[in-house]
Structures are given as C-alpha cells and as structure tokens.
Coordinates of C-alpha atoms and ligand atoms in Angstrom, one line a residue:
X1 CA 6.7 125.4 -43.1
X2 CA 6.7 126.6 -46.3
X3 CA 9.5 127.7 -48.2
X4 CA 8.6 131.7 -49.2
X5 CA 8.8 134.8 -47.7
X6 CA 5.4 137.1 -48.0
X7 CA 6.2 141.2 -47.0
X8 CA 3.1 143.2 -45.4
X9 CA 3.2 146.7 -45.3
X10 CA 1.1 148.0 -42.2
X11 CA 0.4 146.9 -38.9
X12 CA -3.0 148.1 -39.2
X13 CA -6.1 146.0 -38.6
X14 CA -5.9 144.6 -42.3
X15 CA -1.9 144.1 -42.1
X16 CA -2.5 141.7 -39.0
X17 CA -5.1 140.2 -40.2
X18 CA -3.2 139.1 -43.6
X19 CA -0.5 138.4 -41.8
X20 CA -1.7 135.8 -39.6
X21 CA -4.0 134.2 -42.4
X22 CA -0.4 133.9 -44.6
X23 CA 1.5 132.8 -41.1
X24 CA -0.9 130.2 -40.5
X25 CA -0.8 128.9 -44.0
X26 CA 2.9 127.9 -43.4
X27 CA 4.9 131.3 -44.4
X28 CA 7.0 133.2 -43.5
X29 CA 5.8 137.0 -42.9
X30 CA 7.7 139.9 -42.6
X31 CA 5.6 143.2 -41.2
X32 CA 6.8 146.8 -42.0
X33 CA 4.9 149.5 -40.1
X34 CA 5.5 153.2 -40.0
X35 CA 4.1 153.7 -36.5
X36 CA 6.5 152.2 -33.5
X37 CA 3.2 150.7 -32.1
X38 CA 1.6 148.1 -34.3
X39 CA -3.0 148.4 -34.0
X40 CA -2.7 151.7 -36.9
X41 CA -6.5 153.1 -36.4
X42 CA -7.3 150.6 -34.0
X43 CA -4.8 152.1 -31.5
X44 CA -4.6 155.5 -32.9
X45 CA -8.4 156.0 -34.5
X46 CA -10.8 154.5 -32.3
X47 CA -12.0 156.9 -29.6
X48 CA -9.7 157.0 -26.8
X49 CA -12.4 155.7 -23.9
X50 CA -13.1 152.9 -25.7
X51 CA -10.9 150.9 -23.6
X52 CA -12.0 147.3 -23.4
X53 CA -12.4 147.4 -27.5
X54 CA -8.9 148.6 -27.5
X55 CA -8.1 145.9 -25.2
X56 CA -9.5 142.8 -26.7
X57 CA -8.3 143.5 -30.6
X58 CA -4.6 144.8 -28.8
X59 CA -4.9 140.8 -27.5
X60 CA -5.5 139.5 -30.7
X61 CA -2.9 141.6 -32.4
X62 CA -0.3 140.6 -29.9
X63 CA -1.4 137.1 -30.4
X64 CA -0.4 137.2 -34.4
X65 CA 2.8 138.8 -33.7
X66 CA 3.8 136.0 -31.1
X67 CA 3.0 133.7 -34.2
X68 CA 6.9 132.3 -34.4
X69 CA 7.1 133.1 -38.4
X70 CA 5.8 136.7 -38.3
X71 CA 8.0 138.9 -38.1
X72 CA 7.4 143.0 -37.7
X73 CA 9.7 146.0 -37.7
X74 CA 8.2 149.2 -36.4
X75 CA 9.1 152.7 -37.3
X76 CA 9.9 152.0 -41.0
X77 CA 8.7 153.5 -43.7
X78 CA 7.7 152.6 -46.8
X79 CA 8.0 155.4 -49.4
X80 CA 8.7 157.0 -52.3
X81 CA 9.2 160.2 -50.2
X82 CA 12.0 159.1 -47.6
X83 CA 12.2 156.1 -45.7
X84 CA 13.0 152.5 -48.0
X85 CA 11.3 152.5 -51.5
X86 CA 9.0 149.6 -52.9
X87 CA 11.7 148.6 -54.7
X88 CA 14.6 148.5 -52.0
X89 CA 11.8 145.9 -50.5
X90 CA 12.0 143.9 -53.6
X91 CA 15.9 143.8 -53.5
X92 CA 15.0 141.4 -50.4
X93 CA 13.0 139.2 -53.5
X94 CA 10.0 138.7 -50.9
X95 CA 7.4 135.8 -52.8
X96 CA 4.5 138.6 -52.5
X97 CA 3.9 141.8 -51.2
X98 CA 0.7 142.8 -49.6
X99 CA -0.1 146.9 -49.0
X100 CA -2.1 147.2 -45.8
X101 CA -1.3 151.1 -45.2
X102 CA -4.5 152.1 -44.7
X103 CA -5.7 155.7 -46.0
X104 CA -3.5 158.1 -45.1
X105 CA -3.4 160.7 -47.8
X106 CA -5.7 163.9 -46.9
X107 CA -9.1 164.8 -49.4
X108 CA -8.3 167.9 -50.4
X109 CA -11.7 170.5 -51.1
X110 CA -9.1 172.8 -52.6
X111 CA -11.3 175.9 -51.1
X112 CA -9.7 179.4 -50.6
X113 CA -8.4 179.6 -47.4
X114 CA -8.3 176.4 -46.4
X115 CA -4.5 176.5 -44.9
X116 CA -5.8 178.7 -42.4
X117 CA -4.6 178.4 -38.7
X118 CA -7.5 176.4 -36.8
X119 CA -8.3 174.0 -40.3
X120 CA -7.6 170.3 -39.5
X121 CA -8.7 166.9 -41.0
X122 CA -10.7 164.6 -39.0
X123 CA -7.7 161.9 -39.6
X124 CA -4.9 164.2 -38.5
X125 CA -6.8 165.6 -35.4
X126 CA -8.0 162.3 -34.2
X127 CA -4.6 161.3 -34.5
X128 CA -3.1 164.3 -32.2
X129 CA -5.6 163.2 -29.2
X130 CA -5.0 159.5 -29.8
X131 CA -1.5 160.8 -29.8
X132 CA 0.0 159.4 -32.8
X133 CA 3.7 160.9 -33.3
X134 CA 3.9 163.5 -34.7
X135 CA 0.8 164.8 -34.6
X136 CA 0.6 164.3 -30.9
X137 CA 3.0 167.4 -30.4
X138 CA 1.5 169.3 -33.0
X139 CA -0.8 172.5 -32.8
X140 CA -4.7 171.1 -32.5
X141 CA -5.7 174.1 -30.8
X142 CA -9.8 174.3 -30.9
X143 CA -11.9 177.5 -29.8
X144 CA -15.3 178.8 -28.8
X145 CA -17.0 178.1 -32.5
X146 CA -15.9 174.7 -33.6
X147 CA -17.5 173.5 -37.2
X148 CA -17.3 170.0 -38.3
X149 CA -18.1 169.0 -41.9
X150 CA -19.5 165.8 -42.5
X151 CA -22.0 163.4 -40.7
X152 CA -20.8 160.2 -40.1
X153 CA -19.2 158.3 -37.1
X154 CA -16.0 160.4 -37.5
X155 CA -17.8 163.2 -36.8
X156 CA -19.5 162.1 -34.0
X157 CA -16.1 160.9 -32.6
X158 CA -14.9 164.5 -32.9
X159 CA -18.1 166.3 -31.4
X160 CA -18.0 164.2 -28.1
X161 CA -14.1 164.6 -27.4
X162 CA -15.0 168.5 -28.1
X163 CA -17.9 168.3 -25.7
X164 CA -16.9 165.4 -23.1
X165 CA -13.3 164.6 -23.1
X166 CA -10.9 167.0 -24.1
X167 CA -8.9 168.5 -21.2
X168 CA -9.6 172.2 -20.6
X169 CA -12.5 174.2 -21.9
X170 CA -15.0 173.0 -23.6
X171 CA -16.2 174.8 -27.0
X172 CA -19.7 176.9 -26.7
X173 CA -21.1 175.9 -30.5
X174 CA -20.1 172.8 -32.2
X175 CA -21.8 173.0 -35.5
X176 CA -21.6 169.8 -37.7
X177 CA -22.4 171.2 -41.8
X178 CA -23.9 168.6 -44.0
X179 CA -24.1 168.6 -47.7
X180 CA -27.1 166.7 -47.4
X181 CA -30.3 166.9 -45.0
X182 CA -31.4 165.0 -41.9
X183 CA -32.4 161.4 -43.6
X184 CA -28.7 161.2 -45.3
X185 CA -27.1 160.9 -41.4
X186 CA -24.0 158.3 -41.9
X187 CA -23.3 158.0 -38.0
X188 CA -24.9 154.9 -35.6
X189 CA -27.7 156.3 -34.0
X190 CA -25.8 154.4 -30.4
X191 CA -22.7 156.4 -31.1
X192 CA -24.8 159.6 -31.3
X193 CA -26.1 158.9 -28.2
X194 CA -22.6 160.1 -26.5
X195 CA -24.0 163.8 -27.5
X196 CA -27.6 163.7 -27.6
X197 CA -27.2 165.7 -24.4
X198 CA -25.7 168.6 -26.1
X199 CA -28.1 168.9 -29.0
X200 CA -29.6 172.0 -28.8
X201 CA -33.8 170.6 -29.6
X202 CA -34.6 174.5 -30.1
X203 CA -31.9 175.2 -32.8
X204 CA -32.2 171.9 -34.3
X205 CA -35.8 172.5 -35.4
X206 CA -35.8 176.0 -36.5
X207 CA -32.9 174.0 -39.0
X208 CA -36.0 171.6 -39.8
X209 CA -38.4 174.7 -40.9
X210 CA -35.3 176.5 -42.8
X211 CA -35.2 173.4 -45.1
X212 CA -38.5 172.1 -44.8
X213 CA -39.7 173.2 -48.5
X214 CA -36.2 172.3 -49.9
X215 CA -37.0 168.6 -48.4
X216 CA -40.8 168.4 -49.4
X217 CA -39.3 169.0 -53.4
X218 CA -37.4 166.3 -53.3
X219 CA -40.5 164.2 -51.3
X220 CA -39.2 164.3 -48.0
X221 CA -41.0 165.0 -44.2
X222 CA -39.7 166.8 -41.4
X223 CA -41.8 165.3 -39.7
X224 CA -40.9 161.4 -40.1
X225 CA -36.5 163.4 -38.8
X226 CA -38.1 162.6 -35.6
X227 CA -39.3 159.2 -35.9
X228 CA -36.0 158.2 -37.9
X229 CA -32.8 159.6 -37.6
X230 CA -33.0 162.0 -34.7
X231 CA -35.3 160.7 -32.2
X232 CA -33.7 162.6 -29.8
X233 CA -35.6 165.3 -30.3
X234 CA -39.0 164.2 -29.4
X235 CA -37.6 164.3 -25.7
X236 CA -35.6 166.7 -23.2
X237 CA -31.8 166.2 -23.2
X238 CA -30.7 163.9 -20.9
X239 CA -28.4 166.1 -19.1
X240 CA -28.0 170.1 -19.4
X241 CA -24.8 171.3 -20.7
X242 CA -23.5 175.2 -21.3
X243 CA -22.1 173.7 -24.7
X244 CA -24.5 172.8 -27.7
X245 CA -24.4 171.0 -30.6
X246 CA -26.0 172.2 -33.9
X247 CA -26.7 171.1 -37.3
X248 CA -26.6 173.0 -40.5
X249 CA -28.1 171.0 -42.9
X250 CA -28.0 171.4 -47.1
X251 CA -25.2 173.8 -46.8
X252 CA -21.1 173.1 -48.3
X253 CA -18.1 175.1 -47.3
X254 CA -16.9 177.4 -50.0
X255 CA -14.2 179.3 -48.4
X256 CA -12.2 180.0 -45.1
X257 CA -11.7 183.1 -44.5
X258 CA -8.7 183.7 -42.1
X259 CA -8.7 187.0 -39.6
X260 CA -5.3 189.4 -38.7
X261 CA -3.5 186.2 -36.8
X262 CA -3.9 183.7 -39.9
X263 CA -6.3 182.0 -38.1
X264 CA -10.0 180.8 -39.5
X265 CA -12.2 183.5 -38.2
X266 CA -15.3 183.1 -40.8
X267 CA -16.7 180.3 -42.8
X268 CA -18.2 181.2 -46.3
X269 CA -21.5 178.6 -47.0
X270 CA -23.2 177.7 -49.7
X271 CA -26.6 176.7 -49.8
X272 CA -27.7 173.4 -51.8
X273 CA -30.7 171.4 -52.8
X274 CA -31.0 168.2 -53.3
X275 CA -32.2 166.3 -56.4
X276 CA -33.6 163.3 -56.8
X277 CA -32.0 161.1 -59.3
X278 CA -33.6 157.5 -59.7
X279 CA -33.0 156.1 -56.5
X280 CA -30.3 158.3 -55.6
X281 CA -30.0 161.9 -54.0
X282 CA -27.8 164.3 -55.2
X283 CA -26.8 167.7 -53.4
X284 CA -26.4 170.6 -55.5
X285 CA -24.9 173.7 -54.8
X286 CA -26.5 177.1 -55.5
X287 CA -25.2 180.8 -55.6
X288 CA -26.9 181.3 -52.7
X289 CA -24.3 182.0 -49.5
X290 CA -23.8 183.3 -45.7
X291 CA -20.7 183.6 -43.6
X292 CA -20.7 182.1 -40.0
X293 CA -18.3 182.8 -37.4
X294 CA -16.1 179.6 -36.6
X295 CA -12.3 179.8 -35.1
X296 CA -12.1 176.0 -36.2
X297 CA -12.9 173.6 -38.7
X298 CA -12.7 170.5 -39.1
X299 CA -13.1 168.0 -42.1
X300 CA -14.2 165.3 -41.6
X301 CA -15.5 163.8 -44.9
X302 CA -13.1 160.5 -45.3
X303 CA -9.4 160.1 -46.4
X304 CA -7.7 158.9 -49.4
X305 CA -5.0 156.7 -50.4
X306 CA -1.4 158.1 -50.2
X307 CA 0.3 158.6 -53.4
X308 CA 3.8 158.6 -51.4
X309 CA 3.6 154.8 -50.7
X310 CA 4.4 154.6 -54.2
X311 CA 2.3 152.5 -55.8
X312 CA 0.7 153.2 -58.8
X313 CA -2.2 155.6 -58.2
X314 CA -5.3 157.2 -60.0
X315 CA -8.0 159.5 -58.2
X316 CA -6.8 159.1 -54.9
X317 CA -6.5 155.4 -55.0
X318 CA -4.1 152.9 -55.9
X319 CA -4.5 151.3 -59.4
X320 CA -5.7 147.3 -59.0
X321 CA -6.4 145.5 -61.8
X322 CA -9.6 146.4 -63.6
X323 CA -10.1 142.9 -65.2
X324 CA -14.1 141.8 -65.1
X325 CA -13.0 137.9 -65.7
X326 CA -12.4 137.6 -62.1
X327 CA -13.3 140.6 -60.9
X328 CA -12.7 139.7 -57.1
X329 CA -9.1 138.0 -57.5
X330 CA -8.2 141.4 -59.9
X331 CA -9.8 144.4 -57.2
X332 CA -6.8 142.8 -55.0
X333 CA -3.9 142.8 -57.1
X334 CA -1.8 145.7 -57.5
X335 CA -2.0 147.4 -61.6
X336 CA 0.7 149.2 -63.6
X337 CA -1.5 151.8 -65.6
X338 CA 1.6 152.7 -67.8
X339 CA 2.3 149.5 -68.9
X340 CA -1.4 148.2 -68.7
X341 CA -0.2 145.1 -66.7
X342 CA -0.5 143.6 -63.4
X343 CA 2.3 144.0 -61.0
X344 CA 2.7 140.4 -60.1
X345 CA 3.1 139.7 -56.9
X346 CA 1.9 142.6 -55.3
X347 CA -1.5 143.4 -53.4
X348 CA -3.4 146.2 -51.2
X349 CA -6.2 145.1 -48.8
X350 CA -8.2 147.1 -46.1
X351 CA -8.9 150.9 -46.4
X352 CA -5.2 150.9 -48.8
X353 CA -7.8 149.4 -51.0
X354 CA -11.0 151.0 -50.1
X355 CA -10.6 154.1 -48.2
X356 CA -12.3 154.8 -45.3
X357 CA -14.6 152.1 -45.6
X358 CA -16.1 150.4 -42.4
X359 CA -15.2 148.6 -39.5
X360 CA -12.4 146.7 -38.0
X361 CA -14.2 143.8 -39.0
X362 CA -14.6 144.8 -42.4
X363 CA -11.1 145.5 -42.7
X364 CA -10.0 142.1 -41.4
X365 CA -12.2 140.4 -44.0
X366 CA -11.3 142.1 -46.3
X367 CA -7.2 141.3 -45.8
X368 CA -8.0 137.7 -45.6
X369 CA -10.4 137.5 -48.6
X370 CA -7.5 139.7 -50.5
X371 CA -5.1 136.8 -49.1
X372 CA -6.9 133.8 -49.9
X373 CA -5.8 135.2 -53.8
X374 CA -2.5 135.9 -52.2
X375 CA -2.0 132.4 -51.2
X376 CA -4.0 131.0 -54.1
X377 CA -0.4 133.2 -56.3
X378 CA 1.7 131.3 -53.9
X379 CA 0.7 127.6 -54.4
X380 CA 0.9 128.6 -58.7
X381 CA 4.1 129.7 -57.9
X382 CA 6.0 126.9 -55.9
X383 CA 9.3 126.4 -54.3
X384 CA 11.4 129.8 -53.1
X385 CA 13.9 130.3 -51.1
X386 CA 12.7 131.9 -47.5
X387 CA 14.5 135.8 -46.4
X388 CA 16.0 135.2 -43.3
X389 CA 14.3 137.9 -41.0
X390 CA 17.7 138.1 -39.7
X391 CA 19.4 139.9 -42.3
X392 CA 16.4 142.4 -42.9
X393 CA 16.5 143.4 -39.2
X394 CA 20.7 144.2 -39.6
X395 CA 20.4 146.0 -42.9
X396 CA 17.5 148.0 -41.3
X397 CA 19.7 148.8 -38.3
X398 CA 22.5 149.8 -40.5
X399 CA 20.2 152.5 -41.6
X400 CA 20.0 154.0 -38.0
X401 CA 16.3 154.9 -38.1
X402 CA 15.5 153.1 -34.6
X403 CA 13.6 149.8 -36.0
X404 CA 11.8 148.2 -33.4
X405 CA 11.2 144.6 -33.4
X406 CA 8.2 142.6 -31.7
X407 CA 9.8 141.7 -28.4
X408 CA 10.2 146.0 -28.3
X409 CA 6.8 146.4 -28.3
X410 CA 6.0 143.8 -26.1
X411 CA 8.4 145.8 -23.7
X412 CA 6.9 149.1 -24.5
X413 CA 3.3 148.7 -23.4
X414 CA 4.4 147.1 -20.4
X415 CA 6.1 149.8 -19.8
X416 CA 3.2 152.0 -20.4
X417 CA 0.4 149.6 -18.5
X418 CA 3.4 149.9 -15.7
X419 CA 3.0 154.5 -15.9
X420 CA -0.4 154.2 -15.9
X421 CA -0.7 151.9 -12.6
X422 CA 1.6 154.4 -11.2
X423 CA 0.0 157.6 -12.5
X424 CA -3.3 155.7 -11.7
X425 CA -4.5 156.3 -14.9
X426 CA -6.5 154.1 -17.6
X427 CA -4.1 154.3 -19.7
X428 CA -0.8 155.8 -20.6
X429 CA 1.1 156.4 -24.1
X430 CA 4.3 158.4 -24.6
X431 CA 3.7 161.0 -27.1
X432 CA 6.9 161.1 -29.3
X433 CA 8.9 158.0 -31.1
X434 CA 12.0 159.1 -29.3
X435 CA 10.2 158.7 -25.9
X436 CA 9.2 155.1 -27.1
X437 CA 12.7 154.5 -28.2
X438 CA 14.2 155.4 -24.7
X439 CA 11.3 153.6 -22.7
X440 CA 12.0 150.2 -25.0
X441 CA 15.6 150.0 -24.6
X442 CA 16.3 151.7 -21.1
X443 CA 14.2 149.6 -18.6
Ligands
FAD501 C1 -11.8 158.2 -36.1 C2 -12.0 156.7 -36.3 C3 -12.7 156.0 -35.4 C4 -13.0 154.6 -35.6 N1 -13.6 153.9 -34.7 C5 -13.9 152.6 -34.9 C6 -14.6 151.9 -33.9 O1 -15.0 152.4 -32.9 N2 -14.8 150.5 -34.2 C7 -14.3 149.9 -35.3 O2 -14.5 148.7 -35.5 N3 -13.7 150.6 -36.3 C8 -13.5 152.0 -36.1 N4 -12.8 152.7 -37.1 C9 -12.4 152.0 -38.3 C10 -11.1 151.2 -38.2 O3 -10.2 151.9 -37.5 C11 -10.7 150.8 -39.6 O4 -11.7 150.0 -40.2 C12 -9.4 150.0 -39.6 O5 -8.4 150.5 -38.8 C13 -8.8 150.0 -41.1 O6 -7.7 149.1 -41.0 P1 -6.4 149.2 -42.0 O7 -5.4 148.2 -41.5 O8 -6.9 149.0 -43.4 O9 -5.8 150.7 -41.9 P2 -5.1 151.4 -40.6 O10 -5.8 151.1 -39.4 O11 -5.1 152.9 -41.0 O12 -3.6 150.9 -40.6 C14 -2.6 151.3 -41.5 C15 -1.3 150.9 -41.0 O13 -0.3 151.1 -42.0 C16 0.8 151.8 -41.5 N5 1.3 152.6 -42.6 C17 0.8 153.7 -43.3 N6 1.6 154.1 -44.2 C18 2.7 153.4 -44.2 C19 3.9 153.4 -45.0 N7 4.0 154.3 -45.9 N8 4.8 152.5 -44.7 C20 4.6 151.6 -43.7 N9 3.5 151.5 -42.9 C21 2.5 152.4 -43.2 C22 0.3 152.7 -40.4 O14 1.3 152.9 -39.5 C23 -0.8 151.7 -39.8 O15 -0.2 150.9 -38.8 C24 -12.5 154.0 -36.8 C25 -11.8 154.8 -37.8 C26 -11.5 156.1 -37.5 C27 -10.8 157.0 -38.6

C-alpha cells in the first residue's frame, strides 16, 4: 500500500474511474459526491429505459467502491457556496486532489424573458425525470407546444420522453430549433430512430424548400438530407402517432415572451444563414424574425462548468495550465490565473474539464489519462503520511449534513431493487435525499 491519501471530488463516471486507477496503484482514495447515490449522469443523465446500460456500469461502479482503500461519502458538497470549501478539504492535507464534478453550471443565452414559467435546461429537466433531488420535486410542467433548442443526443433524449415516456399527456408539437441546417445534426442517427415515428415527413420538407436557397449559397443539397442525415424521410413512419415532431432549421431564439400567468406563451426567432468559412460553417443571425407559439422551452445546447466548486474559473471553465511544453500533463492540472501558477496538487478530469463532451467512455479515459499525470505527481513526490478515512467520516458527521458512506448505498439500492420487486416495477428510486436517508438507516 502506498503511503498517501488522493481526494476525488465526484462520483460521476470520471470520479470512479480515477478513483479506481489511483486505488489500484496502491492509494488511498477518498470520494466526495454531492448526490446520495454515486453513477452522477450515468444514473441521473442517461435515459431512464436504458436499463441494462444502467445496470452493467452501476456493476462496475459498485465494484470500485468495494475496492478496500476507496473510500466515498455521499451527500457532501464541495463548494464555495455552502457545503465544505476546497480549502476545509486541504486542512485534511490529502497528497492530490482530483475534480471529477462534471458540468453543472447552466449556459446562460441571456435572452429577454428567459426566466419565464415553462423555460428549463436540458440538464436540469433530465435531471427532474431521472429524479435527481431536488429537481425531482420541482415544477417540470410541459404543455401542448413544446420547443427544444439544439440538435444533438440531449435533444433527442428529451423529444422521446416528451413523445413516448412521460406519464400523462403527451405534447401535440415538439419543435426542435437549430442554429444550423439539416447536414449540421449532432444526434446518432440509432438514437433518432426512438422518434422517427413522430416526424412529421410533410412538415419536415416544406422546412427543406423554406431553406433550400439559403443551403444552395453556402453549396449545400436538399436533396443529398435524405440520403444523409434524415433518411427517415424517404419512407412512411413506422407507426402513426397524434403527436409530431418538427424541425425548424437556420432559426436562434431571441426572446421569450411570457403571457398574463408568467408563463412562456410566444417564442421570438431569428432567422440565420450560414457562411462558409474555410472548412467551417458559421450561422449568422439576421434582422429577419417571426414569433411561434410554444408554452415550453427547453435548452438544450450543453452545460458549463460551475463557478461555485471554487476553483479558479474563466469563460465557463475552470483554469488548467496553459503550458505548450507538455501540453497533455498541463490541460489536467488545475491553474491559478491570479498568481499565473499551477495549483500543485490539484486536477479536474471528465466533463469538469471538458464540458459536455462525449460518452461514458470518453469520460473514463479521460480520468485515467488525467491520473496517469496524477500518479506520475505522486511517485516525484514520495513518502506522506495516509488520512485515516476514519476521522474524515466523524468530522463530516459532526457537521450533521447526513453523510452516507459506501455500505449506505449498498443498502439503499437494495432497498430500492426490493420496492420495485414489490411494486413490480423496473425500477424504483426515492425522489428526495431525506427519503434515501430514512430508507438507508431504517431497514
Ligand atoms: C441527458 C444525457 C444523456 C446521456 N446519455 C448517455 C448515454 O446514453 N450513453 C453514454 O455513454 N453517455 C451518455 N451521456 C454522457 C455521460 O453521462 C457523460 O459522459 C458522463 O456522465 C460524464 O461523467 P463525469 O463524471 O465527468 O460527470 P457527471 O456524470 O456529471 O458526474 C459528476 C459528479 O460530480 C458530483 N458533483 C457535482 N458537483 C459537485 C460538488 N460541488 N461537490 C461534490 N460533488 C459534486 C455529482 O454529484 C456527480 O456525481 C449522457 C449525458 C446526458 C447529459
């Protein structure tokens, strides 16, 4: 065993994965996660049927926290705005410290309006029907007219719990806006395939001869949208359904416009055009506008990284060292722009570092690529002295905030797998931390 304590903050994807690549080089690891449940996106992101995914990386995740030196404590923030600073963590004098929180800060378009009843981001809502405390208990409420902005796999997410899965009715018009036009489509043409039903073929190529001449100016063919990115369209929905799904292509948000009750009852739109610049095509936005009706919206265009963590943060990221010389060792480690150093000792990995980029498995190699410098820090370093998990747990408890401990989670989802065998349900999740509190320690 080695003789050093490393501290990861998140239980995410990335957080597991850089714990178990530390744990198995010999250290200690401690885990702070805000979320009772360790899995962050992987539980509370990824779309609630998919079940067995859920499943298998749940496995692996319990597997790294039954490692006997990792060490996790649930429900504990880390934070400049309430719960234990960065710097009450380095009181504990952990060897490194690696940020694995994920994006959770919200991209702001700063359009009038936008704090409108009925506005959500993507991050937030998925959150509320993967029921993430708190916004599991929070007002989500969709309507008829539901607009989505933005046209990747988040989206796509959204559009078929609208369409399929949510409980209750189902909206009449879900209307995903794009910035861009049918060839710039972000989303995995299998995911799509969910909704393909709902598109509405009519609708979708009257869209197709609205922007036709705007595409041929910039050299593209309607013609090839069928034979690329929506090949859905050459063919008859697969199934009928009252509720359609619409695109609105080359067009941006400019303002919400709420109605007597506060809540979003028009959408203001720009048109745009898109240039060609080299190899890259950019959408810009002319004076040219229309209102459509919408009761919701939601954005779904990506997160950023949250400036509350407290590390030190520029353009909705956090600051890592900008050094060229070893460009791959520095894009891990944590910078101080103030001081124009590197904070030694401390690293973000995952979508903490790059927000909302890719998969699960691009997040896990990411934290052990990030760790392999982490580790590579340690070795330069030598001999510390180990924190005795021990004495973290007792000083945590002293604070009274309900820190929950591996074994508690372990307890928790059997406790769950045990409601849903008796609700006969997939699955089951209580919605609130204090439900989770009660099931954990009153079996
Ligand atoms: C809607 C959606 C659907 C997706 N679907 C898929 C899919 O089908 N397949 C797939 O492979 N990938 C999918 N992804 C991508 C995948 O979820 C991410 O790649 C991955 O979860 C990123 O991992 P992460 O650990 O960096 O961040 P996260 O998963 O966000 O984890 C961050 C963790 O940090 C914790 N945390 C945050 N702030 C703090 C704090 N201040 N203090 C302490 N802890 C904190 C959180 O509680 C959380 O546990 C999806 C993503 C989204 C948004």
């Amino acid at each position: 065993m080695q003789n050093a304590t490393v501290f990861v903050v998140g239980a995410g994807p990335a957080g597991l994965f850089a714990a178990r690549k530390v744990a198995t080089a010999g250290y200690q690891v401690e885990i702070f996660n805000r979320d009772i449940r360790p899995g962050g996106l992987a539980e509370y992101g990824i779309y609630p049927m998919k079940l067995h995914m859920k499943a298998g990386l749940r496995k692996q995740f319990a597997k790294i926290l039954a490692m006997p030196n990792v060490e996790y404590f649930g429900n504990v923030l880390i934070g400049s705005q309430g719960g234990l600073s960065i710097d009450a963590l380095r009181d504990w004098q952990p060897a490194a410290m690696v940020f694995a929180v994920g994006a959770q800060g919200t991209k702001k378009l700063g359009l009038p309006g936008e704090e409108a009843k009925g506005v959500y981001s993507a991050k937030d809502f998925v959150y509320h029907y993967n029921r993430l405390p708190p916004f599991s208990t929070q007002d989500f409420s969709t309507g008829r007219r539901v607009a989505i902005i933005g046209m990747g796999n988040v989206m796509v997410d959204i559009a078929r719990w609208l369409l399929i899965d949510q409980p209750g009715e189902k909206p009449e018009e879900v209307t995903v806006i794009a910035r861009r036009g049918p060839f710039e489509v972000k989303f995995d043409s299998k995911e799509f395939e969910y909704v393909e039903p709902f598109l509405d073929r009519r609708r979708f190529k009257d869209e197709l001869s609205r922007i036709a001449a705007s595409l041929r100016a910039c050299g593209q063919d309607i013609d090839e949208v069928s034979k690329t990115t929506f090949p859905w369209i050459q063919t008859e929905p697969s199934a009928s359904h009252e509720s359609k799904l619409t695109f609105l292509f080359l067009s941006s948000p400019v303002a919400v416009e709420p109605g007597p009750a506060g809540r979003i009852e028009r959408l203001k739109v720009a048109e745009n055009v898109l240039v060609r610049e080299g190899d890259t095509l950019k959408s810009v936005t002319t004076d040219r506008w229309s209102h459509v009706e919408f009761d919701t919206l939601i954005f779904a265009i990506g997160d950023v990284a949250d400036p509350g963590v407290g590390l030190p943060y520029r353009k909705n990221s956090y600051l890592t060292n900008p050094d060229t010389t070893d460009a791959d060792r520095a894009g891990y480690e944590v910078f101080d722009g103030a001081s124009g150093k590197v904070l030694e000792s401390l690293y973000v990995v995952g979508w903490a570092r790059k927000a909302s980029e890719g998969l699960v498995g691009k997040a896990r190699l990411d934290a052990e690529r990030g760790c392999e410098h982490v580790l590579k820090f340690l070795e330069k370093k030598g001999k510390l002295s180990p924190q005795e998990s021990s004495d973290i747990r007792r000083e945590l408890s002293s604070r009274g905030n309900g820190v929950v401990t591996k074994e508690d989670v372990g307890r928790l989802l059997a406790v769950e797998v045990e409601r849903a065998e008796t609700l006969n349900q997939p699955a089951f999740r209580y919605a609130t931390n204090q439900e989770m509190l009660q099931a954990i320690h009153h079996q």
